C-alpha cells in the first residue's frame, strides 16, 4: 500500500512516498481503508525527533494521527464494527500511521463517523477533540458557570475546545490574532484577547481553568489569570512526574521530567494552583460521545485547507507555519 514514511528523524525533512506492507490484523483489530487523514503539529514534532525519548518508534515509520474511512475487515474478537461501517479515530500512539491507504486499529480506539460530516471533516476531529475532551471534561471537570481561558482559539485544539466549553456551560475567554477574532467569536468565545494588541494576563482575572498549548512564557503568565485552586493544564509541556508515572517511564526519564517541570510546578504551588501536563490518548468511547455532540450541532469542524494525498509534504509544511485556522486534512482516497 502507498504511504508517507520517515526513514530517520530530520527537522523539517520531507516524508518519503513509498510502499508499505498491509497491516497485520490482530484479534481485536479493525482494518480500515483510509479516506482522509488529519495533519497535526504532532506529526511535525515526531518527524523532527522531538518525541523520540518518550515515543521510541521503530523506523521507517508511517506518520499520521487522525483518520476517517471505511471498515474492510474485522478481527475474530471484534463485535462493535462490521465491513462497510464509516468510522473515525485517533490510533493509539504506538500504532500511528494514517498517512497511508490502510491501517489496523484496535476496536476500542474506533468510533462510528458522525453521520453529518464528510470524510475530510470527520478526519479533522479525533486528535483535537479528544484533547479538548480530556482536558476540559476529564482533567478539569469543567462545570457550568466556571471561567476557562483557552489559548490559541483559532488553532486545531482551540477551535474545538471553545465549542466544547460553551456546551458545558462555561464562560470562555481565548487569545487570537486580529484576523481570527470573528472566527473564535462565532465558535462561542465570550472574551477575545487580541495578543497583538493586549497582554492577556493584564486583562483576565479569577479564572478556574487555563488550557495552554503555547510556550513557556505563556504558561507562566497564565498563572496570573487563575484564582487559587485553579487548574493550569498544558498540552505543550513541560511533562510532569505524574505523566511519567502513568506511562511507566524508567527512573532516569522520570527525573528528567521532574526537572523539566520543576519551575512551573513550584510557581503554581506557591499560588495554590494545580499544574498538570496532558498527552492525549486514544479513546473510541469518548469519540462516540463527541460524535453525538457533532450530530446534535453543538460542535462543528473547523477546517483550513484540504490537500490531495500526493501533496502530504505540502500539508505538513503548511501546518508548520502555525497560521492554519482549525485543521489541515489530506484526502487519501478520492470517492467518485
Short mmCIF file of C-alpha atoms in Angstrom, two decimals:
data_model
loop_
_atom_site.label_atom_id
_atom_site.label_comp_id
_atom_site.label_asym_id
_atom_site.label_seq_id
_atom_site.Cartn_x
_atom_site.Cartn_y
_atom_site.Cartn_z
CA UNK A 1 0.00 0.00 0.00
CA UNK A 2 1.11 3.59 -0.61
CA UNK A 3 2.22 5.53 2.46
CA UNK A 4 4.27 8.52 3.58
CA UNK A 5 7.18 7.48 5.80
CA UNK A 6 10.19 8.79 7.65
CA UNK A 7 13.40 6.74 7.45
CA UNK A 8 15.20 8.83 10.08
CA UNK A 9 14.42 11.82 12.26
CA UNK A 10 15.11 15.09 10.48
CA UNK A 11 13.98 18.59 11.43
CA UNK A 12 11.89 19.92 8.55
CA UNK A 13 12.70 16.90 6.41
CA UNK A 14 10.40 15.61 3.70
CA UNK A 15 8.39 12.41 4.10
CA UNK A 16 9.07 9.64 1.60
CA UNK A 17 6.21 8.34 -0.52
CA UNK A 18 6.74 4.60 -0.68
CA UNK A 19 5.20 1.15 -0.43
CA UNK A 20 4.46 -0.39 2.98
CA UNK A 21 3.16 -3.88 3.74
CA UNK A 22 -0.54 -4.20 4.51
CA UNK A 23 -1.13 -4.02 8.28
CA UNK A 24 -1.46 -7.28 10.19
CA UNK A 25 -4.87 -7.77 11.78
CA UNK A 26 -4.94 -8.80 15.46
CA UNK A 27 -7.96 -10.44 17.10
CA UNK A 28 -9.30 -7.12 18.44
CA UNK A 29 -8.36 -5.08 15.36
CA UNK A 30 -10.37 -3.44 12.62
CA UNK A 31 -8.80 -2.95 9.18
CA UNK A 32 -9.82 0.46 7.85
CA UNK A 33 -9.48 1.80 4.32
CA UNK A 34 -8.43 5.38 4.98
CA UNK A 35 -10.32 8.04 3.02
CA UNK A 36 -8.94 11.14 4.80
CA UNK A 37 -6.32 11.93 7.43
CA UNK A 38 -5.83 14.95 9.65
CA UNK A 39 -2.44 16.66 9.81
CA UNK A 40 -1.29 17.88 13.23
CA UNK A 41 1.69 19.74 14.71
CA UNK A 42 2.35 16.42 16.48
CA UNK A 43 3.26 14.89 13.11
CA UNK A 44 5.93 17.54 12.54
CA UNK A 45 7.29 17.06 16.05
CA UNK A 46 7.53 13.29 15.64
CA UNK A 47 9.30 13.74 12.28
CA UNK A 48 11.72 16.22 13.88
CA UNK A 49 12.59 13.73 16.62
CA UNK A 50 11.18 15.81 19.48
CA UNK A 51 9.38 12.81 20.99
CA UNK A 52 11.94 10.08 20.42
CA UNK A 53 12.67 9.80 24.16
CA UNK A 54 9.06 9.14 25.16
CA UNK A 55 7.81 7.60 21.88
CA UNK A 56 10.57 5.24 20.73
CA UNK A 57 9.22 4.37 17.28
CA UNK A 58 10.84 1.77 15.06
CA UNK A 59 11.91 3.34 11.75
CA UNK A 60 10.89 3.53 8.95
CA UNK A 61 7.64 4.93 10.34
CA UNK A 62 4.37 5.82 8.63
CA UNK A 63 3.22 9.15 10.07
CA UNK A 64 -0.34 10.34 10.74
CA UNK A 65 -2.55 10.56 13.84
CA UNK A 66 -6.14 11.11 12.59
CA UNK A 67 -8.34 9.17 10.19
CA UNK A 68 -11.76 8.69 8.71
CA UNK A 69 -12.54 5.74 6.48
CA UNK A 70 -14.46 2.54 5.87
CA UNK A 71 -14.10 -0.80 7.65
CA UNK A 72 -12.74 -3.51 5.33
CA UNK A 73 -12.22 -6.48 7.68
CA UNK A 74 -12.50 -7.20 11.40
CA UNK A 75 -10.58 -9.46 13.76
CA UNK A 76 -12.05 -12.56 15.37
CA UNK A 77 -12.99 -10.81 18.64
CA UNK A 78 -14.45 -7.61 17.16
CA UNK A 79 -18.15 -7.08 17.93
CA UNK A 80 -18.80 -3.34 17.51
CA UNK A 81 -17.92 -2.93 13.83
CA UNK A 82 -18.51 -4.68 10.53
CA UNK A 83 -17.25 -4.24 6.95
CA UNK A 84 -18.80 -1.19 5.32
CA UNK A 85 -19.06 0.88 8.51
CA UNK A 86 -17.92 4.51 8.21
CA UNK A 87 -15.59 5.20 11.12
CA UNK A 88 -13.14 7.74 12.52
CA UNK A 89 -10.34 7.51 15.06
CA UNK A 90 -7.07 8.62 16.56
CA UNK A 91 -4.91 5.46 16.69
CA UNK A 92 -3.05 4.56 19.86
CA UNK A 93 0.27 6.40 20.00
CA UNK A 94 2.28 3.22 19.43
CA UNK A 95 0.21 2.30 16.33
CA UNK A 96 0.03 5.55 14.36
CA UNK A 97 0.24 5.62 10.56
CA UNK A 98 -2.75 7.32 8.94
CA UNK A 99 -0.78 8.78 6.01
CA UNK A 100 -1.44 5.51 4.21
CA UNK A 101 -4.14 3.65 2.33
CA UNK A 102 -4.97 1.26 5.20
CA UNK A 103 -4.49 0.94 8.94
CA UNK A 104 -5.22 -1.73 11.56
CA UNK A 105 -6.65 -0.22 14.72
CA UNK A 106 -7.95 -1.66 17.99
CA UNK A 107 -11.75 -1.51 18.07
CA UNK A 108 -11.55 0.24 21.48
CA UNK A 109 -9.94 3.24 19.76
CA UNK A 110 -12.52 3.45 16.96
CA UNK A 111 -15.95 5.09 16.70
CA UNK A 112 -18.66 5.47 14.10
CA UNK A 113 -18.12 8.58 11.99
CA UNK A 114 -20.54 11.46 12.68
CA UNK A 115 -23.26 10.95 10.08
CA UNK A 116 -23.46 14.63 9.14
CA UNK A 117 -19.76 15.02 8.26
CA UNK A 118 -17.77 14.28 5.13
CA UNK A 119 -14.74 12.02 5.42
CA UNK A 120 -12.45 15.07 5.34
CA UNK A 121 -14.44 16.85 8.05
CA UNK A 122 -14.50 13.72 10.21
CA UNK A 123 -10.73 13.23 9.82
CA UNK A 124 -10.19 16.73 11.23
CA UNK A 125 -11.83 15.85 14.53
CA UNK A 126 -10.30 12.94 16.54
CA UNK A 127 -6.97 14.18 17.90
CA UNK A 128 -8.07 17.74 18.67
CA UNK A 129 -11.50 16.79 20.03
CA UNK A 130 -10.08 14.06 22.25
CA UNK A 131 -7.51 16.55 23.53
CA UNK A 132 -10.22 19.11 24.33
CA UNK A 133 -12.42 16.44 25.95
CA UNK A 134 -9.65 15.01 28.10
CA UNK A 135 -8.55 18.46 29.26
CA UNK A 136 -11.96 20.02 29.93
CA UNK A 137 -14.14 17.07 30.88
CA UNK A 138 -11.73 14.51 32.33
CA UNK A 139 -8.93 16.58 33.87
CA UNK A 140 -10.58 19.94 34.63
CA UNK A 141 -14.11 18.63 35.34
CA UNK A 142 -15.30 21.95 33.91
CA UNK A 143 -18.67 22.98 35.37
CA UNK A 144 -21.44 25.30 34.26
CA UNK A 145 -20.63 28.91 35.17
CA UNK A 146 -16.89 28.36 35.56
CA UNK A 147 -14.43 30.53 33.66
CA UNK A 148 -11.92 28.98 31.27
CA UNK A 149 -9.13 30.52 29.19
CA UNK A 150 -8.32 28.62 26.02
CA UNK A 151 -5.14 29.81 24.35
CA UNK A 152 -4.81 29.93 20.54
CA UNK A 153 -8.55 29.72 19.94
CA UNK A 154 -8.28 29.58 16.16
CA UNK A 155 -5.94 26.58 16.20
CA UNK A 156 -6.98 22.95 15.85
CA UNK A 157 -7.44 22.21 19.56
CA UNK A 158 -8.63 25.70 20.46
CA UNK A 159 -11.43 25.78 17.89
CA UNK A 160 -12.97 22.57 19.25
CA UNK A 161 -12.23 23.38 22.92
CA UNK A 162 -14.12 26.68 22.73
CA UNK A 163 -17.22 24.90 21.42
CA UNK A 164 -16.99 22.10 23.98
CA UNK A 165 -16.52 24.56 26.86
CA UNK A 166 -19.58 26.55 25.75
CA UNK A 167 -21.60 23.34 25.52
CA UNK A 168 -20.55 22.58 29.11
CA UNK A 169 -21.89 25.99 30.16
CA UNK A 170 -18.58 27.72 30.87
CA UNK A 171 -17.64 31.36 30.35
CA UNK A 172 -14.91 31.23 27.70
CA UNK A 173 -12.00 33.56 27.04
CA UNK A 174 -9.47 32.97 24.29
CA UNK A 175 -6.42 34.53 22.70
CA UNK A 176 -6.30 35.11 18.94
CA UNK A 177 -4.88 37.45 16.33
CA UNK A 178 -6.92 40.28 14.80
CA UNK A 179 -7.68 38.28 11.65
CA UNK A 180 -9.20 35.43 13.68
CA UNK A 181 -11.34 37.37 16.15
CA UNK A 182 -14.58 36.87 14.21
CA UNK A 183 -13.91 33.14 13.86
CA UNK A 184 -13.43 32.48 17.57
CA UNK A 185 -16.44 34.63 18.43
CA UNK A 186 -18.53 32.56 16.02
CA UNK A 187 -17.38 29.44 17.89
CA UNK A 188 -18.73 30.86 21.15
CA UNK A 189 -15.88 32.78 22.82
CA UNK A 190 -17.24 35.35 25.30
CA UNK A 191 -13.99 37.32 25.52
CA UNK A 192 -11.30 37.53 22.84
CA UNK A 193 -7.92 38.99 23.75
CA UNK A 194 -6.03 40.12 20.64
CA UNK A 195 -2.50 39.07 21.56
CA UNK A 196 -1.08 41.58 19.08
CA UNK A 197 -2.68 44.45 20.99
CA UNK A 198 -3.06 43.34 24.62
CA UNK A 199 -1.36 41.16 27.22
CA UNK A 200 -3.95 38.58 28.29
CA UNK A 201 -2.52 38.37 31.82
CA UNK A 202 -3.37 42.06 32.44
CA UNK A 203 -6.93 41.75 31.08
CA UNK A 204 -8.23 38.48 32.58
CA UNK A 205 -8.73 37.64 36.26
CA UNK A 206 -10.13 34.90 38.53
CA UNK A 207 -10.31 32.05 36.02
CA UNK A 208 -10.91 28.47 37.09
CA UNK A 209 -9.09 26.69 34.23
CA UNK A 210 -6.46 27.50 31.60
CA UNK A 211 -5.80 25.24 28.62
CA UNK A 212 -2.28 26.05 27.43
CA UNK A 213 -0.98 24.97 24.03
CA UNK A 214 1.77 27.55 23.68
CA UNK A 215 5.28 28.11 25.05
CA UNK A 216 6.91 28.70 28.44
CA UNK A 217 6.23 32.45 28.61
CA UNK A 218 2.50 31.99 28.00
CA UNK A 219 2.42 29.13 30.51
CA UNK A 220 3.92 31.22 33.30
CA UNK A 221 1.81 34.30 32.51
CA UNK A 222 -1.28 32.08 32.67
CA UNK A 223 -0.73 31.67 36.43
CA UNK A 224 -1.71 35.33 36.87
CA UNK A 225 -5.21 34.86 35.48
CA UNK A 226 -6.09 31.86 37.67
CA UNK A 227 -7.79 32.01 41.06
CA UNK A 228 -6.38 30.00 43.99
CA UNK A 229 -7.43 26.38 43.48
CA UNK A 230 -7.47 26.89 39.71
CA UNK A 231 -6.10 24.39 37.21
CA UNK A 232 -3.36 25.08 34.67
CA UNK A 233 -3.39 22.24 32.14
CA UNK A 234 -0.76 22.25 29.40
CA UNK A 235 -0.73 20.11 26.27
CA UNK A 236 2.59 21.57 25.08
CA UNK A 237 4.68 20.73 28.12
CA UNK A 238 6.66 20.56 30.17
CA UNK A 239 5.77 16.95 31.09
CA UNK A 240 5.45 16.32 34.81
CA UNK A 241 6.23 13.37 37.14
CA UNK A 242 2.58 12.23 37.09
CA UNK A 243 2.75 11.84 33.31
CA UNK A 244 5.99 9.87 33.67
CA UNK A 245 4.42 7.54 36.23
CA UNK A 246 1.27 6.96 34.16
CA UNK A 247 3.37 5.93 31.17
CA UNK A 248 5.68 3.64 33.13
CA UNK A 249 8.86 5.51 32.23
CA UNK A 250 12.13 4.47 33.84
CA UNK A 251 13.82 6.22 36.75
CA UNK A 252 16.08 8.41 34.59
CA UNK A 253 13.26 9.69 32.39
CA UNK A 254 11.12 10.38 35.46
CA UNK A 255 13.93 12.52 36.89
CA UNK A 256 14.29 14.41 33.59
CA UNK A 257 10.57 15.23 33.61
CA UNK A 258 10.70 16.22 37.25
CA UNK A 259 13.47 18.70 36.42
CA UNK A 260 11.78 20.00 33.26
CA UNK A 261 8.58 20.83 35.12
CA UNK A 262 10.14 21.87 38.43
CA UNK A 263 9.92 25.62 37.79
CA UNK A 264 6.26 25.78 36.76
CA UNK A 265 5.20 23.28 39.45
CA UNK A 266 6.92 25.36 42.15
CA UNK A 267 5.37 28.63 40.94
CA UNK A 268 1.95 27.00 40.69
CA UNK A 269 2.17 25.57 44.18
CA UNK A 270 3.10 28.95 45.64
CA UNK A 271 -0.11 30.41 44.19
CA UNK A 272 -2.31 27.47 45.19
CA UNK A 273 -2.76 26.39 41.57
CA UNK A 274 -2.68 22.84 40.24
CA UNK A 275 -0.36 22.36 37.24
CA UNK A 276 -0.57 19.25 35.07
CA UNK A 277 0.60 18.10 31.65
CA UNK A 278 -1.76 16.16 29.40
CA UNK A 279 -0.76 13.99 26.44
CA UNK A 280 -3.98 12.91 24.76
CA UNK A 281 -4.70 9.18 24.49
CA UNK A 282 -6.84 7.23 22.02
CA UNK A 283 -10.39 6.54 23.20
CA UNK A 284 -13.20 5.28 20.99
CA UNK A 285 -15.82 5.69 23.71
CA UNK A 286 -15.08 9.40 24.04
CA UNK A 287 -15.11 9.77 20.26
CA UNK A 288 -18.58 8.24 20.25
CA UNK A 289 -19.80 10.90 22.69
CA UNK A 290 -18.11 13.62 20.63
CA UNK A 291 -19.86 12.28 17.51
CA UNK A 292 -23.21 12.69 19.29
CA UNK A 293 -22.38 16.33 20.07
CA UNK A 294 -21.44 16.92 16.43
CA UNK A 295 -24.62 15.32 15.13
CA UNK A 296 -26.64 17.45 17.57
CA UNK A 297 -24.99 20.61 16.26
CA UNK A 298 -23.07 21.52 19.43
CA UNK A 299 -19.64 21.12 17.78
CA UNK A 300 -18.68 21.73 14.17
CA UNK A 301 -15.39 21.03 12.41
CA UNK A 302 -13.16 23.98 11.58
CA UNK A 303 -11.01 23.29 8.54
CA UNK A 304 -8.48 25.47 6.79
CA UNK A 305 -7.26 23.52 3.75
CA UNK A 306 -7.58 20.07 2.19
CA UNK A 307 -4.60 18.65 0.28
CA UNK A 308 -4.51 15.62 -2.03
CA UNK A 309 -2.59 12.61 -0.74
CA UNK A 310 0.40 13.16 -3.02
CA UNK A 311 0.87 16.64 -1.51
CA UNK A 312 1.17 15.42 2.08
CA UNK A 313 4.56 17.14 2.43
CA UNK A 314 2.98 20.46 1.42
CA UNK A 315 0.28 19.89 4.05
CA UNK A 316 2.97 19.27 6.68
CA UNK A 317 4.77 22.47 5.65
CA UNK A 318 1.54 24.46 5.86
CA UNK A 319 0.80 23.18 9.38
CA UNK A 320 4.34 24.09 10.40
CA UNK A 321 3.73 27.77 9.55
CA UNK A 322 1.36 27.91 12.52
CA UNK A 323 -1.11 30.00 10.52
CA UNK A 324 -3.78 27.37 9.88
CA UNK A 325 -7.27 28.18 11.12
CA UNK A 326 -8.57 24.96 12.60
CA UNK A 327 -7.35 21.80 10.89
CA UNK A 328 -5.50 20.76 7.75
CA UNK A 329 -6.57 17.48 6.13
CA UNK A 330 -5.34 15.23 3.32
CA UNK A 331 -7.66 13.25 1.08
CA UNK A 332 -6.22 9.75 0.84
CA UNK A 333 -8.92 8.12 -1.30
CA UNK A 334 -10.96 10.06 -3.82
CA UNK A 335 -14.59 8.94 -3.84
CA UNK A 336 -16.24 9.27 -7.28
#
